Amino acid sequence: MVNEPSVLEALSQITAEENIFIDEPLNKHLYTKLGGNADFFVTPANRAEVQKIVRYANQANISFTLLGNGSNLIVRDGGIRGIVVSPKKFTNIYREGNTLIAESGARIIDVSYRALEEKLTGLEFACGIPGTVGGALYMNAGAYGGEIKDCLEKCVVVDPDGQLLTLQASELALDYRTSNIPEKGYIVLEAHFSLLPGDVNTIKETMANLTEKRESKQPLEYPSCGSVFKRPAGYFAGKLIQDSELQGKGIGGAEVSTKHAGFIVNKNNATATDYIAVIEMVQRTVKEKFGVDLEREVRILGED
């Protein structure tokens, strides 16, 4: 644990004490319902507070982590040291022309449905992605043939020095489930999605069809981190796992979904250790049977 009194005092000079939580269980805040505690969990109220927290963490040499809702993330059972910042108060979504502007803590699902309300097309693919806007940019989230880079125009970030920057989408190196956001240490605050006017009934029908596909194929009845592995060249991860006869196999409270082999579900109060062990079992088995290395799409953070 970092030096509580001095850190608490410093954070209290930046944001209201009601926004600061000490030794906070992260499984309360993460989609997977996994993970240990954060030394300090902070929910800043505005951009200036984010900038000041970043600068303070730098000056005090304290570890700093940004967490959205963790829909594609596992936090280990030992939790995260230092300061964890959540953008959960950054949820505004508004329209300027044919651009939808969304703050980083808004769910990308909600942005997709706002686009429907505004009769704008281009975000239908995101109607079932459970992550936040910030997380969606971080990994260039995608589904059903669409991805964030198809419609992102620009974004506002805080850099590791606490400076506010506006970056064009072309500056983010967006590629299959990746970007340069982690490498650059950017904190996404806002995204601008360039969309097109569309027919509301056509947009609604597309989203309804995608939702039906998702609900029929994905194990939404249990917490999970979504699709665990990237698609290996020439293969489908789910098919390899299915053909390895791993569905229903598990460790502790985590198991490979019987509904979709590409998902690992928190079926019975799993620990992060259980979840990671199942990931490693799947990687090992698929490598032995097919000689294919499955690369994780999900991130793993924190301490054992």
mmCIF file of N, CA and C in Angstrom, residues 23-42 65 67-70 73 75-76 78-81 84-86 301-302:
data_model
loop_
_atom_site.group_PDB
_atom_site.id
_atom_site.type_symbol
_atom_site.label_atom_id
_atom_site.label_comp_id
_atom_site.label_asym_id
_atom_site.label_seq_id
_atom_site.Cartn_x
_atom_site.Cartn_y
_atom_site.Cartn_z
ATOM 1 N N ASP A 23 -8.376 1.421 -0.804
ATOM 2 C CA ASP A 23 -8.412 -0.048 -0.766
ATOM 3 C C ASP A 23 -9.730 -0.564 -1.346
ATOM 4 N N GLU A 24 -10.074 -0.061 -2.508
ATOM 5 C CA GLU A 24 -11.371 -0.327 -3.129
ATOM 6 C C GLU A 24 -11.366 -1.633 -3.929
ATOM 7 N N PRO A 25 -12.326 -2.546 -3.661
ATOM 8 C CA PRO A 25 -12.426 -3.788 -4.445
ATOM 9 C C PRO A 25 -12.779 -3.486 -5.902
ATOM 10 N N LEU A 26 -11.912 -3.891 -6.805
ATOM 11 C CA LEU A 26 -12.149 -3.592 -8.216
ATOM 12 C C LEU A 26 -13.193 -4.507 -8.841
ATOM 13 N N ASN A 27 -13.437 -5.663 -8.223
ATOM 14 C CA ASN A 27 -14.451 -6.552 -8.803
ATOM 15 C C ASN A 27 -15.846 -5.934 -8.751
ATOM 16 N N LYS A 28 -16.027 -4.886 -7.949
ATOM 17 C CA LYS A 28 -17.295 -4.160 -7.909
ATOM 18 C C LYS A 28 -17.491 -3.307 -9.156
ATOM 19 N N HIS A 29 -16.391 -2.979 -9.819
ATOM 20 C CA HIS A 29 -16.439 -2.005 -10.917
ATOM 21 C C HIS A 29 -16.197 -2.623 -12.294
ATOM 22 N N LEU A 30 -15.742 -3.877 -12.327
ATOM 23 C CA LEU A 30 -15.325 -4.479 -13.586
ATOM 24 C C LEU A 30 -16.357 -5.475 -14.108
ATOM 25 N N TYR A 31 -16.515 -5.492 -15.406
ATOM 26 C CA TYR A 31 -17.503 -6.331 -16.087
ATOM 27 C C TYR A 31 -17.321 -7.811 -15.773
ATOM 28 N N THR A 32 -16.071 -8.226 -15.575
ATOM 29 C CA THR A 32 -15.760 -9.631 -15.336
ATOM 30 C C THR A 32 -16.066 -10.075 -13.916
ATOM 31 N N LYS A 33 -16.276 -9.110 -12.996
ATOM 32 C CA LYS A 33 -16.467 -9.390 -11.566
ATOM 33 C C LYS A 33 -15.247 -10.099 -10.974
ATOM 34 N N LEU A 34 -14.085 -9.763 -11.488
ATOM 35 C CA LEU A 34 -12.824 -10.348 -11.029
ATOM 36 C C LEU A 34 -11.889 -9.244 -10.546
ATOM 37 N N GLY A 35 -10.938 -9.601 -9.707
ATOM 38 C CA GLY A 35 -9.856 -8.679 -9.386
ATOM 39 C C GLY A 35 -9.790 -8.263 -7.935
ATOM 40 N N GLY A 36 -8.586 -7.962 -7.496
ATOM 41 C CA GLY A 36 -8.345 -7.519 -6.133
ATOM 42 C C GLY A 36 -8.629 -6.040 -5.963
ATOM 43 N N ASN A 37 -7.982 -5.431 -4.961
ATOM 44 C CA ASN A 37 -8.279 -4.050 -4.584
ATOM 45 C C ASN A 37 -7.301 -3.056 -5.193
ATOM 46 N N ALA A 38 -7.766 -1.827 -5.332
ATOM 47 C CA ALA A 38 -6.901 -0.711 -5.729
ATOM 48 C C ALA A 38 -6.528 0.066 -4.479
ATOM 49 N N ASP A 39 -5.262 0.460 -4.371
ATOM 50 C CA ASP A 39 -4.855 1.289 -3.232
ATOM 51 C C ASP A 39 -5.727 2.534 -3.154
ATOM 52 N N PHE A 40 -5.809 3.256 -4.287
ATOM 53 C CA PHE A 40 -6.669 4.435 -4.385
ATOM 54 C C PHE A 40 -7.455 4.357 -5.687
ATOM 55 N N PHE A 41 -8.768 4.443 -5.573
ATOM 56 C CA PHE A 41 -9.656 4.414 -6.737
ATOM 57 C C PHE A 41 -10.324 5.788 -6.802
ATOM 58 N N VAL A 42 -10.098 6.508 -7.907
ATOM 59 C CA VAL A 42 -10.527 7.903 -8.003
ATOM 60 C C VAL A 42 -11.442 8.087 -9.209
ATOM 61 N N THR A 65 -2.947 4.010 -13.082
ATOM 62 C CA THR A 65 -3.651 3.122 -14.010
ATOM 63 C C THR A 65 -5.031 3.689 -14.317
ATOM 64 N N LEU A 67 -8.788 2.715 -15.669
ATOM 65 C CA LEU A 67 -9.656 1.568 -15.886
ATOM 66 C C LEU A 67 -11.033 2.028 -16.321
ATOM 67 N N GLY A 68 -11.528 1.453 -17.438
ATOM 68 C CA GLY A 68 -12.917 1.665 -17.815
ATOM 69 C C GLY A 68 -13.775 0.660 -17.066
ATOM 70 N N ASN A 69 -14.675 -0.025 -17.778
ATOM 71 C CA ASN A 69 -15.484 -1.019 -17.082
ATOM 72 C C ASN A 69 -14.890 -2.418 -17.180
ATOM 73 N N GLY A 70 -13.704 -2.515 -17.771
ATOM 74 C CA GLY A 70 -12.968 -3.778 -17.752
ATOM 75 C C GLY A 70 -13.631 -4.916 -18.499
ATOM 76 N N LEU A 73 -10.691 -7.074 -19.922
ATOM 77 C CA LEU A 73 -9.582 -6.897 -18.994
ATOM 78 C C LEU A 73 -9.741 -7.833 -17.808
ATOM 79 N N VAL A 75 -8.104 -8.141 -13.949
ATOM 80 C CA VAL A 75 -7.233 -7.624 -12.897
ATOM 81 C C VAL A 75 -6.908 -8.789 -11.962
ATOM 82 N N ARG A 76 -5.639 -9.047 -11.742
ATOM 83 C CA ARG A 76 -5.236 -10.155 -10.882
ATOM 84 C C ARG A 76 -5.748 -9.958 -9.451
ATOM 85 N N GLY A 78 -4.336 -9.865 -6.654
ATOM 86 C CA GLY A 78 -3.587 -8.986 -5.758
ATOM 87 C C GLY A 78 -3.915 -7.519 -5.948
ATOM 88 N N GLY A 79 -4.729 -7.208 -6.957
ATOM 89 C CA GLY A 79 -5.157 -5.843 -7.182
ATOM 90 C C GLY A 79 -4.109 -4.979 -7.859
ATOM 91 N N ILE A 80 -4.301 -3.671 -7.776
ATOM 92 C CA ILE A 80 -3.444 -2.709 -8.459
ATOM 93 C C ILE A 80 -2.926 -1.692 -7.457
ATOM 94 N N ARG A 81 -1.609 -1.545 -7.445
ATOM 95 C CA ARG A 81 -0.977 -0.585 -6.532
ATOM 96 C C ARG A 81 -1.088 0.830 -7.087
ATOM 97 N N VAL A 84 -5.686 4.286 -9.170
ATOM 98 C CA VAL A 84 -6.506 3.840 -10.300
ATOM 99 C C VAL A 84 -7.560 4.914 -10.563
ATOM 100 N N VAL A 85 -7.620 5.389 -11.796
ATOM 101 C CA VAL A 85 -8.586 6.419 -12.172
ATOM 102 C C VAL A 85 -9.674 5.803 -13.042
ATOM 103 N N SER A 86 -10.919 6.095 -12.703
ATOM 104 C CA SER A 86 -12.065 5.627 -13.482
ATOM 105 C C SER A 86 -12.752 6.811 -14.153
ATOM 106 N N LEU A 301 -3.845 -7.177 -15.896
ATOM 107 C CA LEU A 301 -3.159 -6.176 -15.099
ATOM 108 C C LEU A 301 -3.101 -6.595 -13.642
ATOM 109 N N GLY A 302 -2.234 -5.933 -12.886
ATOM 110 C CA GLY A 302 -2.237 -6.102 -11.438
ATOM 111 C C GLY A 302 -1.258 -7.129 -10.937
#
